[in-house]
Amino acid sequence: MIELHLIGIGTGNPDHLTLQAVRAMQEADLILLPRKGSAKSDLIDLRRSICAQVLERPVRIVEFDMPVREASADYARAVSNWHEAIAGAWRAQIMAHLPNGGRLALLVWGDPALYDSSLRIAGHLQAAGMAINTYVVPGITSIQALTAAHTIPLNRLAGPVTITTGRMLRAHGWPEGADTLVVMLDQGLAFEVLEPTGITIWWGAYLGMPHEALEAGQLCEAGPRIARQRAALRARHGWIMDVYLMRQGEG
């Protein structure tokens, strides 16, 4: 039997780890770290650093190459195939390093329950007949890191919050009835499809990391600043993770 622990690690800052996360890492028999190519080497470096700072006993750490999602107009099919490929990579590592079972830990950005595929990939392994019990250790999300960095509340007083993706915002615009809108997984400035008048934006990239970048203001003014800064940061680091919150009618 495999005990799979999906551990939320926040946005890359070791200070984001909860005591529960630290304990789950200490008790693991194996920690798997995904490599995502040289352009995103910072991501595995951060995971290595977290392990080096947290682990107080020898724990086997194995790195593996993360499958790459195919470029396809059929987004849903491409993601499904990608998840199957990742499940296959996990399975291979489990068979090689935990053939008789044990505790496996995976370090997940943010929280495993919010716009992350780890739980679905674990489901692929279970559906294929692998004996797995899955456990989730919650982590600080990029949304929490964003509101903390800007020292703002997530919601207006008793107001709702809508969380969406850049893909959905670009395709459908501002969701009907949305008050506070949080946009994640934006491949590039989906807010540009909006009529900016009356919208305030709070944006952040590399939240919690040494090179954290923040911008805020009226969308008509802050939007171009964000576009320039985002392009420069991506060119400098080779990758970017960002998130933003918008509200209508707030100065």
PDB file of C-alpha atoms in Angstrom:
ATOM      1  CA  MET A   1       0.000   0.000   0.000  1.00  0.00           C
ATOM      2  CA  ILE A   2       1.220   3.466  -0.927  1.00  0.00           C
ATOM      3  CA  GLU A   3       0.408   6.370   1.376  1.00  0.00           C
ATOM      4  CA  LEU A   4       0.512   9.370  -0.958  1.00  0.00           C
ATOM      5  CA  HIS A   5       0.900  12.690   0.828  1.00  0.00           C
ATOM      6  CA  LEU A   6       0.250  15.763  -1.321  1.00  0.00           C
ATOM      7  CA  ILE A   7       1.879  18.559   0.634  1.00  0.00           C
ATOM      8  CA  GLY A   8       0.961  22.172  -0.018  1.00  0.00           C
ATOM      9  CA  ILE A   9       4.161  24.241   0.179  1.00  0.00           C
ATOM     10  CA  GLY A  10       2.859  27.736  -0.509  1.00  0.00           C
ATOM     11  CA  THR A  11       4.533  29.846  -3.173  1.00  0.00           C
ATOM     12  CA  GLY A  12       8.134  28.769  -2.683  1.00  0.00           C
ATOM     13  CA  ASN A  13       8.962  30.481   0.596  1.00  0.00           C
ATOM     14  CA  PRO A  14      10.024  27.919   3.227  1.00  0.00           C
ATOM     15  CA  ASP A  15       8.334  30.106   5.852  1.00  0.00           C
ATOM     16  CA  HIS A  16       5.001  29.199   4.244  1.00  0.00           C
ATOM     17  CA  LEU A  17       5.300  25.574   5.352  1.00  0.00           C
ATOM     18  CA  THR A  18       2.938  24.539   8.118  1.00  0.00           C
ATOM     19  CA  LEU A  19       4.016  22.281  10.968  1.00  0.00           C
ATOM     20  CA  GLN A  20       1.813  19.596   9.421  1.00  0.00           C
ATOM     21  CA  ALA A  21       3.714  19.923   6.130  1.00  0.00           C
ATOM     22  CA  VAL A  22       7.075  19.651   7.890  1.00  0.00           C
ATOM     23  CA  ARG A  23       5.930  16.566   9.785  1.00  0.00           C
ATOM     24  CA  ALA A  24       4.652  14.893   6.608  1.00  0.00           C
ATOM     25  CA  MET A  25       7.995  15.494   4.896  1.00  0.00           C
ATOM     26  CA  GLN A  26       9.940  14.146   7.893  1.00  0.00           C
ATOM     27  CA  GLU A  27       7.846  10.981   7.976  1.00  0.00           C
ATOM     28  CA  ALA A  28       8.100  10.228   4.234  1.00  0.00           C
ATOM     29  CA  ASP A  29       9.982   7.246   2.874  1.00  0.00           C
ATOM     30  CA  LEU A  30      10.355   8.953  -0.507  1.00  0.00           C
ATOM     31  CA  ILE A  31       9.988  12.516  -1.775  1.00  0.00           C
ATOM     32  CA  LEU A  32       9.596  12.958  -5.526  1.00  0.00           C
ATOM     33  CA  LEU A  33      10.757  16.212  -7.112  1.00  0.00           C
ATOM     34  CA  PRO A  34       9.746  16.974 -10.724  1.00  0.00           C
ATOM     35  CA  ARG A  35      12.225  18.502 -13.164  1.00  0.00           C
ATOM     36  CA  LYS A  36      10.613  20.833 -15.717  1.00  0.00           C
ATOM     37  CA  GLY A  37      13.582  21.645 -17.937  1.00  0.00           C
ATOM     38  CA  SER A  38      16.386  24.174 -17.727  1.00  0.00           C
ATOM     39  CA  ALA A  39      14.070  27.143 -18.343  1.00  0.00           C
ATOM     40  CA  LYS A  40      12.257  26.356 -15.084  1.00  0.00           C
ATOM     41  CA  SER A  41      15.221  25.169 -13.035  1.00  0.00           C
ATOM     42  CA  ASP A  42      14.328  27.708 -10.319  1.00  0.00           C
ATOM     43  CA  LEU A  43      11.254  25.624  -9.492  1.00  0.00           C
ATOM     44  CA  ILE A  44      13.143  22.462  -8.605  1.00  0.00           C
ATOM     45  CA  ASP A  45      15.869  24.522  -6.927  1.00  0.00           C
ATOM     46  CA  LEU A  46      13.219  25.915  -4.583  1.00  0.00           C
ATOM     47  CA  ARG A  47      11.959  22.417  -3.780  1.00  0.00           C
ATOM     48  CA  ARG A  48      15.530  21.241  -3.153  1.00  0.00           C
ATOM     49  CA  SER A  49      16.094  24.209  -0.862  1.00  0.00           C
ATOM     50  CA  ILE A  50      12.916  23.481   1.092  1.00  0.00           C
ATOM     51  CA  CYS A  51      13.988  19.858   1.594  1.00  0.00           C
ATOM     52  CA  ALA A  52      17.472  20.926   2.686  1.00  0.00           C
ATOM     53  CA  GLN A  53      16.073  23.385   5.232  1.00  0.00           C
ATOM     54  CA  VAL A  54      13.297  21.202   6.614  1.00  0.00           C
ATOM     55  CA  LEU A  55      14.507  17.608   6.727  1.00  0.00           C
ATOM     56  CA  GLU A  56      16.193  16.612   9.972  1.00  0.00           C
ATOM     57  CA  ARG A  57      16.697  12.951   9.099  1.00  0.00           C
ATOM     58  CA  PRO A  58      17.727  11.119   5.925  1.00  0.00           C
ATOM     59  CA  VAL A  59      14.787  10.871   3.520  1.00  0.00           C
ATOM     60  CA  ARG A  60      15.214   9.458   0.041  1.00  0.00           C
ATOM     61  CA  ILE A  61      14.738  12.222  -2.542  1.00  0.00           C
ATOM     62  CA  VAL A  62      14.342  11.272  -6.183  1.00  0.00           C
ATOM     63  CA  GLU A  63      14.072  13.659  -9.119  1.00  0.00           C
ATOM     64  CA  PHE A  64      12.221  12.770 -12.294  1.00  0.00           C
ATOM     65  CA  ASP A  65      11.511  14.463 -15.592  1.00  0.00           C
ATOM     66  CA  MET A  66       8.019  15.939 -15.765  1.00  0.00           C
ATOM     67  CA  PRO A  67       6.161  15.092 -18.983  1.00  0.00           C
ATOM     68  CA  VAL A  68       5.465  18.087 -21.204  1.00  0.00           C
ATOM     69  CA  ARG A  69       1.896  18.941 -22.182  1.00  0.00           C
ATOM     70  CA  GLU A  70       1.373  18.784 -25.914  1.00  0.00           C
ATOM     71  CA  ALA A  71       0.322  21.922 -27.748  1.00  0.00           C
ATOM     72  CA  SER A  72      -3.184  21.290 -29.032  1.00  0.00           C
ATOM     73  CA  ALA A  73      -6.302  23.216 -29.924  1.00  0.00           C
ATOM     74  CA  ASP A  74      -8.217  20.605 -27.925  1.00  0.00           C
ATOM     75  CA  TYR A  75      -7.222  21.845 -24.483  1.00  0.00           C
ATOM     76  CA  ALA A  76      -9.232  19.290 -22.488  1.00  0.00           C
ATOM     77  CA  ARG A  77      -7.816  16.325 -24.413  1.00  0.00           C
ATOM     78  CA  ALA A  78      -4.255  17.668 -24.167  1.00  0.00           C
ATOM     79  CA  VAL A  79      -4.579  18.078 -20.390  1.00  0.00           C
ATOM     80  CA  SER A  80      -6.119  14.610 -19.995  1.00  0.00           C
ATOM     81  CA  ASN A  81      -3.264  13.027 -21.956  1.00  0.00           C
ATOM     82  CA  TRP A  82      -0.768  15.018 -19.912  1.00  0.00           C
ATOM     83  CA  HIS A  83      -2.266  13.821 -16.647  1.00  0.00           C
ATOM     84  CA  GLU A  84      -2.056  10.219 -17.860  1.00  0.00           C
ATOM     85  CA  ALA A  85       1.602  10.744 -18.740  1.00  0.00           C
ATOM     86  CA  ILE A  86       2.357  12.225 -15.315  1.00  0.00           C
ATOM     87  CA  ALA A  87       0.550   9.329 -13.636  1.00  0.00           C
ATOM     88  CA  GLY A  88       2.775   7.000 -15.643  1.00  0.00           C
ATOM     89  CA  ALA A  89       5.879   8.862 -14.443  1.00  0.00           C
ATOM     90  CA  TRP A  90       4.714   8.617 -10.825  1.00  0.00           C
ATOM     91  CA  ARG A  91       3.957   4.913 -11.274  1.00  0.00           C
ATOM     92  CA  ALA A  92       7.440   4.245 -12.634  1.00  0.00           C
ATOM     93  CA  GLN A  93       9.089   5.976  -9.672  1.00  0.00           C
ATOM     94  CA  ILE A  94       6.867   4.167  -7.170  1.00  0.00           C
ATOM     95  CA  MET A  95       7.662   0.773  -8.694  1.00  0.00           C
ATOM     96  CA  ALA A  96      11.378   1.575  -8.733  1.00  0.00           C
ATOM     97  CA  HIS A  97      11.712   3.026  -5.250  1.00  0.00           C
ATOM     98  CA  LEU A  98       8.730   1.815  -3.191  1.00  0.00           C
ATOM     99  CA  PRO A  99       7.987  -1.636  -4.644  1.00  0.00           C
ATOM    100  CA  ASN A 100       6.746  -2.904  -1.287  1.00  0.00           C
ATOM    101  CA  GLY A 101       4.753   0.197  -0.396  1.00  0.00           C
ATOM    102  CA  GLY A 102       5.478   3.077   1.910  1.00  0.00           C
ATOM    103  CA  ARG A 103       4.945   6.803   2.376  1.00  0.00           C
ATOM    104  CA  LEU A 104       5.398   8.945  -0.710  1.00  0.00           C
ATOM    105  CA  ALA A 105       5.428  12.750  -0.523  1.00  0.00           C
ATOM    106  CA  LEU A 106       4.986  15.252  -3.344  1.00  0.00           C
ATOM    107  CA  LEU A 107       5.520  18.962  -2.768  1.00  0.00           C
ATOM    108  CA  VAL A 108       2.694  20.909  -4.392  1.00  0.00           C
ATOM    109  CA  TRP A 109       2.749  24.650  -5.083  1.00  0.00           C
ATOM    110  CA  GLY A 110       0.086  26.512  -3.138  1.00  0.00           C
ATOM    111  CA  ASP A 111      -2.657  24.147  -2.007  1.00  0.00           C
ATOM    112  CA  PRO A 112      -3.394  20.788  -3.695  1.00  0.00           C
ATOM    113  CA  ALA A 113      -7.124  21.575  -3.790  1.00  0.00           C
ATOM    114  CA  LEU A 114      -6.931  24.831  -5.778  1.00  0.00           C
ATOM    115  CA  TYR A 115      -6.093  24.743  -9.502  1.00  0.00           C
ATOM    116  CA  ASP A 116      -3.661  21.873  -9.126  1.00  0.00           C
ATOM    117  CA  SER A 117      -3.882  18.491 -10.836  1.00  0.00           C
ATOM    118  CA  SER A 118      -2.180  16.272  -8.252  1.00  0.00           C
ATOM    119  CA  LEU A 119      -5.408  14.868  -6.821  1.00  0.00           C
ATOM    120  CA  ARG A 120      -6.690  14.039 -10.309  1.00  0.00           C
ATOM    121  CA  ILE A 121      -3.416  12.354 -11.212  1.00  0.00           C
ATOM    122  CA  ALA A 122      -3.592  10.284  -8.025  1.00  0.00           C
ATOM    123  CA  GLY A 123      -7.077   9.312  -9.145  1.00  0.00           C
ATOM    124  CA  HIS A 124      -5.632   7.979 -12.410  1.00  0.00           C
ATOM    125  CA  LEU A 125      -3.333   5.688 -10.437  1.00  0.00           C
ATOM    126  CA  GLN A 126      -6.196   4.442  -8.267  1.00  0.00           C
ATOM    127  CA  ALA A 127      -8.380   3.863 -11.325  1.00  0.00           C
ATOM    128  CA  ALA A 128      -5.570   1.792 -12.851  1.00  0.00           C
ATOM    129  CA  GLY A 129      -5.624  -0.485  -9.817  1.00  0.00           C
ATOM    130  CA  MET A 130      -2.707   0.795  -7.756  1.00  0.00           C
ATOM    131  CA  ALA A 131      -3.282   0.489  -4.005  1.00  0.00           C
ATOM    132  CA  ILE A 132      -3.047   4.091  -2.820  1.00  0.00           C
ATOM    133  CA  ASN A 133      -4.434   6.039   0.097  1.00  0.00           C
ATOM    134  CA  THR A 134      -4.199   9.771  -0.576  1.00  0.00           C
ATOM    135  CA  TYR A 135      -3.755  12.444   2.070  1.00  0.00           C
ATOM    136  CA  VAL A 136      -3.683  16.219   1.561  1.00  0.00           C
ATOM    137  CA  VAL A 137      -1.730  18.725   3.622  1.00  0.00           C
ATOM    138  CA  PRO A 138      -3.222  22.175   2.935  1.00  0.00           C
ATOM    139  CA  GLY A 139      -0.914  25.007   1.982  1.00  0.00           C
ATOM    140  CA  ILE A 140      -0.914  28.777   1.612  1.00  0.00           C
ATOM    141  CA  THR A 141      -2.347  29.670  -1.778  1.00  0.00           C
ATOM    142  CA  SER A 142      -1.096  32.366  -4.119  1.00  0.00           C
ATOM    143  CA  ILE A 143      -4.387  34.161  -3.407  1.00  0.00           C
ATOM    144  CA  GLN A 144      -3.562  34.397   0.292  1.00  0.00           C
ATOM    145  CA  ALA A 145      -0.015  35.474  -0.514  1.00  0.00           C
ATOM    146  CA  LEU A 146      -1.347  38.146  -2.881  1.00  0.00           C
ATOM    147  CA  THR A 147      -3.796  39.707  -0.432  1.00  0.00           C
ATOM    148  CA  ALA A 148      -1.183  39.584   2.344  1.00  0.00           C
ATOM    149  CA  ALA A 149       1.436  41.280   0.159  1.00  0.00           C
ATOM    150  CA  HIS A 150      -1.002  44.084  -0.737  1.00  0.00           C
ATOM    151  CA  THR A 151      -2.515  44.160   2.781  1.00  0.00           C
ATOM    152  CA  ILE A 152      -6.072  43.978   1.429  1.00  0.00           C
ATOM    153  CA  PRO A 153      -9.048  41.774   2.320  1.00  0.00           C
ATOM    154  CA  LEU A 154      -9.957  39.108  -0.209  1.00  0.00           C
ATOM    155  CA  ASN A 155     -13.630  40.075  -0.177  1.00  0.00           C
ATOM    156  CA  ARG A 156     -15.713  43.174   0.339  1.00  0.00           C
ATOM    157  CA  LEU A 157     -17.854  43.195   3.460  1.00  0.00           C
ATOM    158  CA  ALA A 158     -20.066  40.092   3.179  1.00  0.00           C
ATOM    159  CA  GLY A 159     -19.322  40.073  -0.570  1.00  0.00           C
ATOM    160  CA  PRO A 160     -18.746  37.054  -2.825  1.00  0.00           C
ATOM    161  CA  VAL A 161     -15.455  36.108  -4.467  1.00  0.00           C
ATOM    162  CA  THR A 162     -15.181  34.544  -7.920  1.00  0.00           C
ATOM    163  CA  ILE A 163     -12.043  32.591  -8.846  1.00  0.00           C
ATOM    164  CA  THR A 164     -11.389  31.944 -12.515  1.00  0.00           C
ATOM    165  CA  THR A 165      -8.566  31.394 -14.998  1.00  0.00           C
ATOM    166  CA  GLY A 166      -6.998  33.619 -17.601  1.00  0.00           C
ATOM    167  CA  ARG A 167      -8.342  31.303 -20.295  1.00  0.00           C
ATOM    168  CA  MET A 168     -11.921  31.734 -19.052  1.00  0.00           C
ATOM    169  CA  LEU A 169     -11.586  35.495 -18.609  1.00  0.00           C
ATOM    170  CA  ARG A 170     -10.252  35.883 -22.128  1.00  0.00           C
ATOM    171  CA  ALA A 171     -13.029  33.722 -23.582  1.00  0.00           C
ATOM    172  CA  HIS A 172     -16.001  35.079 -21.618  1.00  0.00           C
ATOM    173  CA  GLY A 173     -15.035  38.416 -20.084  1.00  0.00           C
ATOM    174  CA  TRP A 174     -16.032  39.580 -16.613  1.00  0.00           C
ATOM    175  CA  PRO A 175     -18.334  36.923 -15.085  1.00  0.00           C
ATOM    176  CA  GLU A 176     -21.911  38.066 -14.613  1.00  0.00           C
ATOM    177  CA  GLY A 177     -22.614  39.051 -11.020  1.00  0.00           C
ATOM    178  CA  ALA A 178     -18.946  38.913  -9.957  1.00  0.00           C
ATOM    179  CA  ASP A 179     -17.901  41.416  -7.308  1.00  0.00           C
ATOM    180  CA  THR A 180     -14.328  40.465  -6.504  1.00  0.00           C
ATOM    181  CA  LEU A 181     -12.588  38.507  -9.269  1.00  0.00           C
ATOM    182  CA  VAL A 182      -9.385  36.517  -8.782  1.00  0.00           C
ATOM    183  CA  VAL A 183      -7.593  35.334 -11.926  1.00  0.00           C
ATOM    184  CA  MET A 184      -5.127  32.453 -11.859  1.00  0.00           C
ATOM    185  CA  LEU A 185      -3.193  30.514 -14.517  1.00  0.00           C
ATOM    186  CA  ASP A 186      -3.120  33.490 -16.852  1.00  0.00           C
ATOM    187  CA  GLN A 187      -0.655  32.818 -19.645  1.00  0.00           C
ATOM    188  CA  GLY A 188      -0.595  36.496 -20.490  1.00  0.00           C
ATOM    189  CA  LEU A 189      -2.635  39.558 -19.591  1.00  0.00           C
ATOM    190  CA  ALA A 190      -6.184  38.295 -20.082  1.00  0.00           C
ATOM    191  CA  PHE A 191      -7.405  41.425 -18.283  1.00  0.00           C
ATOM    192  CA  GLU A 192      -6.694  43.317 -21.507  1.00  0.00           C
ATOM    193  CA  VAL A 193     -10.038  42.054 -22.895  1.00  0.00           C
ATOM    194  CA  LEU A 194     -11.898  44.106 -20.265  1.00  0.00           C
ATOM    195  CA  GLU A 195     -13.129  47.673 -20.497  1.00  0.00           C
ATOM    196  CA  PRO A 196     -10.809  48.997 -17.759  1.00  0.00           C
ATOM    197  CA  THR A 197     -12.877  51.956 -16.552  1.00  0.00           C
ATOM    198  CA  GLY A 198     -13.834  51.584 -12.901  1.00  0.00           C
ATOM    199  CA  ILE A 199     -11.762  48.424 -12.291  1.00  0.00           C
ATOM    200  CA  THR A 200      -8.982  48.276  -9.690  1.00  0.00           C
ATOM    201  CA  ILE A 201      -6.325  45.558  -9.949  1.00  0.00           C
ATOM    202  CA  TRP A 202      -3.856  44.090  -7.447  1.00  0.00           C
ATOM    203  CA  TRP A 203      -1.203  41.968  -9.154  1.00  0.00           C
ATOM    204  CA  GLY A 204       1.697  39.913  -7.868  1.00  0.00           C
ATOM    205  CA  ALA A 205       4.368  37.614  -9.288  1.00  0.00           C
ATOM    206  CA  TYR A 206       6.820  35.259  -7.534  1.00  0.00           C
ATOM    207  CA  LEU A 207       4.874  35.875  -4.342  1.00  0.00           C
ATOM    208  CA  GLY A 208       6.836  35.128  -1.202  1.00  0.00           C
ATOM    209  CA  MET A 209      10.083  34.747  -3.122  1.00  0.00           C
ATOM    210  CA  PRO A 210      13.081  37.109  -2.942  1.00  0.00           C
ATOM    211  CA  HIS A 211      12.185  38.571  -6.360  1.00  0.00           C
ATOM    212  CA  GLU A 212       8.502  39.156  -5.517  1.00  0.00           C
ATOM    213  CA  ALA A 213       6.956  41.832  -7.730  1.00  0.00           C
ATOM    214  CA  LEU A 214       3.771  43.788  -6.971  1.00  0.00           C
ATOM    215  CA  GLU A 215       1.645  46.309  -8.814  1.00  0.00           C
ATOM    216  CA  ALA A 216      -1.731  47.878  -8.059  1.00  0.00           C
ATOM    217  CA  GLY A 217      -4.005  50.658  -9.196  1.00  0.00           C
ATOM    218  CA  GLN A 218      -6.733  51.523 -11.644  1.00  0.00           C
ATOM    219  CA  LEU A 219      -6.625  48.962 -14.442  1.00  0.00           C
ATOM    220  CA  CYS A 220      -6.384  51.628 -17.139  1.00  0.00           C
ATOM    221  CA  GLU A 221      -3.124  52.840 -15.555  1.00  0.00           C
ATOM    222  CA  ALA A 222      -1.734  49.746 -13.832  1.00  0.00           C
ATOM    223  CA  GLY A 223      -2.453  47.373 -16.730  1.00  0.00           C
ATOM    224  CA  PRO A 224       0.299  48.740 -19.017  1.00  0.00           C
ATOM    225  CA  ARG A 225       2.749  48.816 -16.084  1.00  0.00           C
ATOM    226  CA  ILE A 226       1.976  45.171 -15.318  1.00  0.00           C
ATOM    227  CA  ALA A 227       2.435  44.226 -18.981  1.00  0.00           C
ATOM    228  CA  ARG A 228       5.892  45.824 -19.119  1.00  0.00           C
ATOM    229  CA  GLN A 229       7.014  44.405 -15.785  1.00  0.00           C
ATOM    230  CA  ARG A 230       5.696  40.934 -16.549  1.00  0.00           C
ATOM    231  CA  ALA A 231       7.536  40.782 -19.879  1.00  0.00           C
ATOM    232  CA  ALA A 232      10.793  41.921 -18.262  1.00  0.00           C
ATOM    233  CA  LEU A 233      10.505  39.428 -15.400  1.00  0.00           C
ATOM    234  CA  ARG A 234       9.726  36.515 -17.698  1.00  0.00           C
ATOM    235  CA  ALA A 235      12.712  37.389 -19.880  1.00  0.00           C
ATOM    236  CA  ARG A 236      14.961  37.623 -16.815  1.00  0.00           C
ATOM    237  CA  HIS A 237      13.887  34.410 -15.086  1.00  0.00           C
ATOM    238  CA  GLY A 238      12.671  32.265 -17.994  1.00  0.00           C
ATOM    239  CA  TRP A 239       9.306  31.625 -16.303  1.00  0.00           C
ATOM    240  CA  ILE A 240       6.689  33.481 -14.297  1.00  0.00           C
ATOM    241  CA  MET A 241       3.929  32.620 -11.849  1.00  0.00           C
ATOM    242  CA  ASP A 242       1.514  35.434 -11.164  1.00  0.00           C
ATOM    243  CA  VAL A 243      -2.010  36.055  -9.928  1.00  0.00           C
ATOM    244  CA  TYR A 244      -4.241  39.078  -9.668  1.00  0.00           C
ATOM    245  CA  LEU A 245      -7.400  40.315  -7.995  1.00  0.00           C
ATOM    246  CA  MET A 246      -9.798  42.865  -9.499  1.00  0.00           C
ATOM    247  CA  ARG A 247     -12.787  44.762  -8.169  1.00  0.00           C
ATOM    248  CA  GLN A 248     -15.216  47.069  -9.863  1.00  0.00           C
ATOM    249  CA  GLY A 249     -16.087  50.455  -8.423  1.00  0.00           C
ATOM    250  CA  GLU A 250     -13.272  50.652  -5.885  1.00  0.00           C
ATOM    251  CA  GLY A 251     -10.762  53.504  -5.835  1.00  0.00           C
TER     252      GLY A 251
END
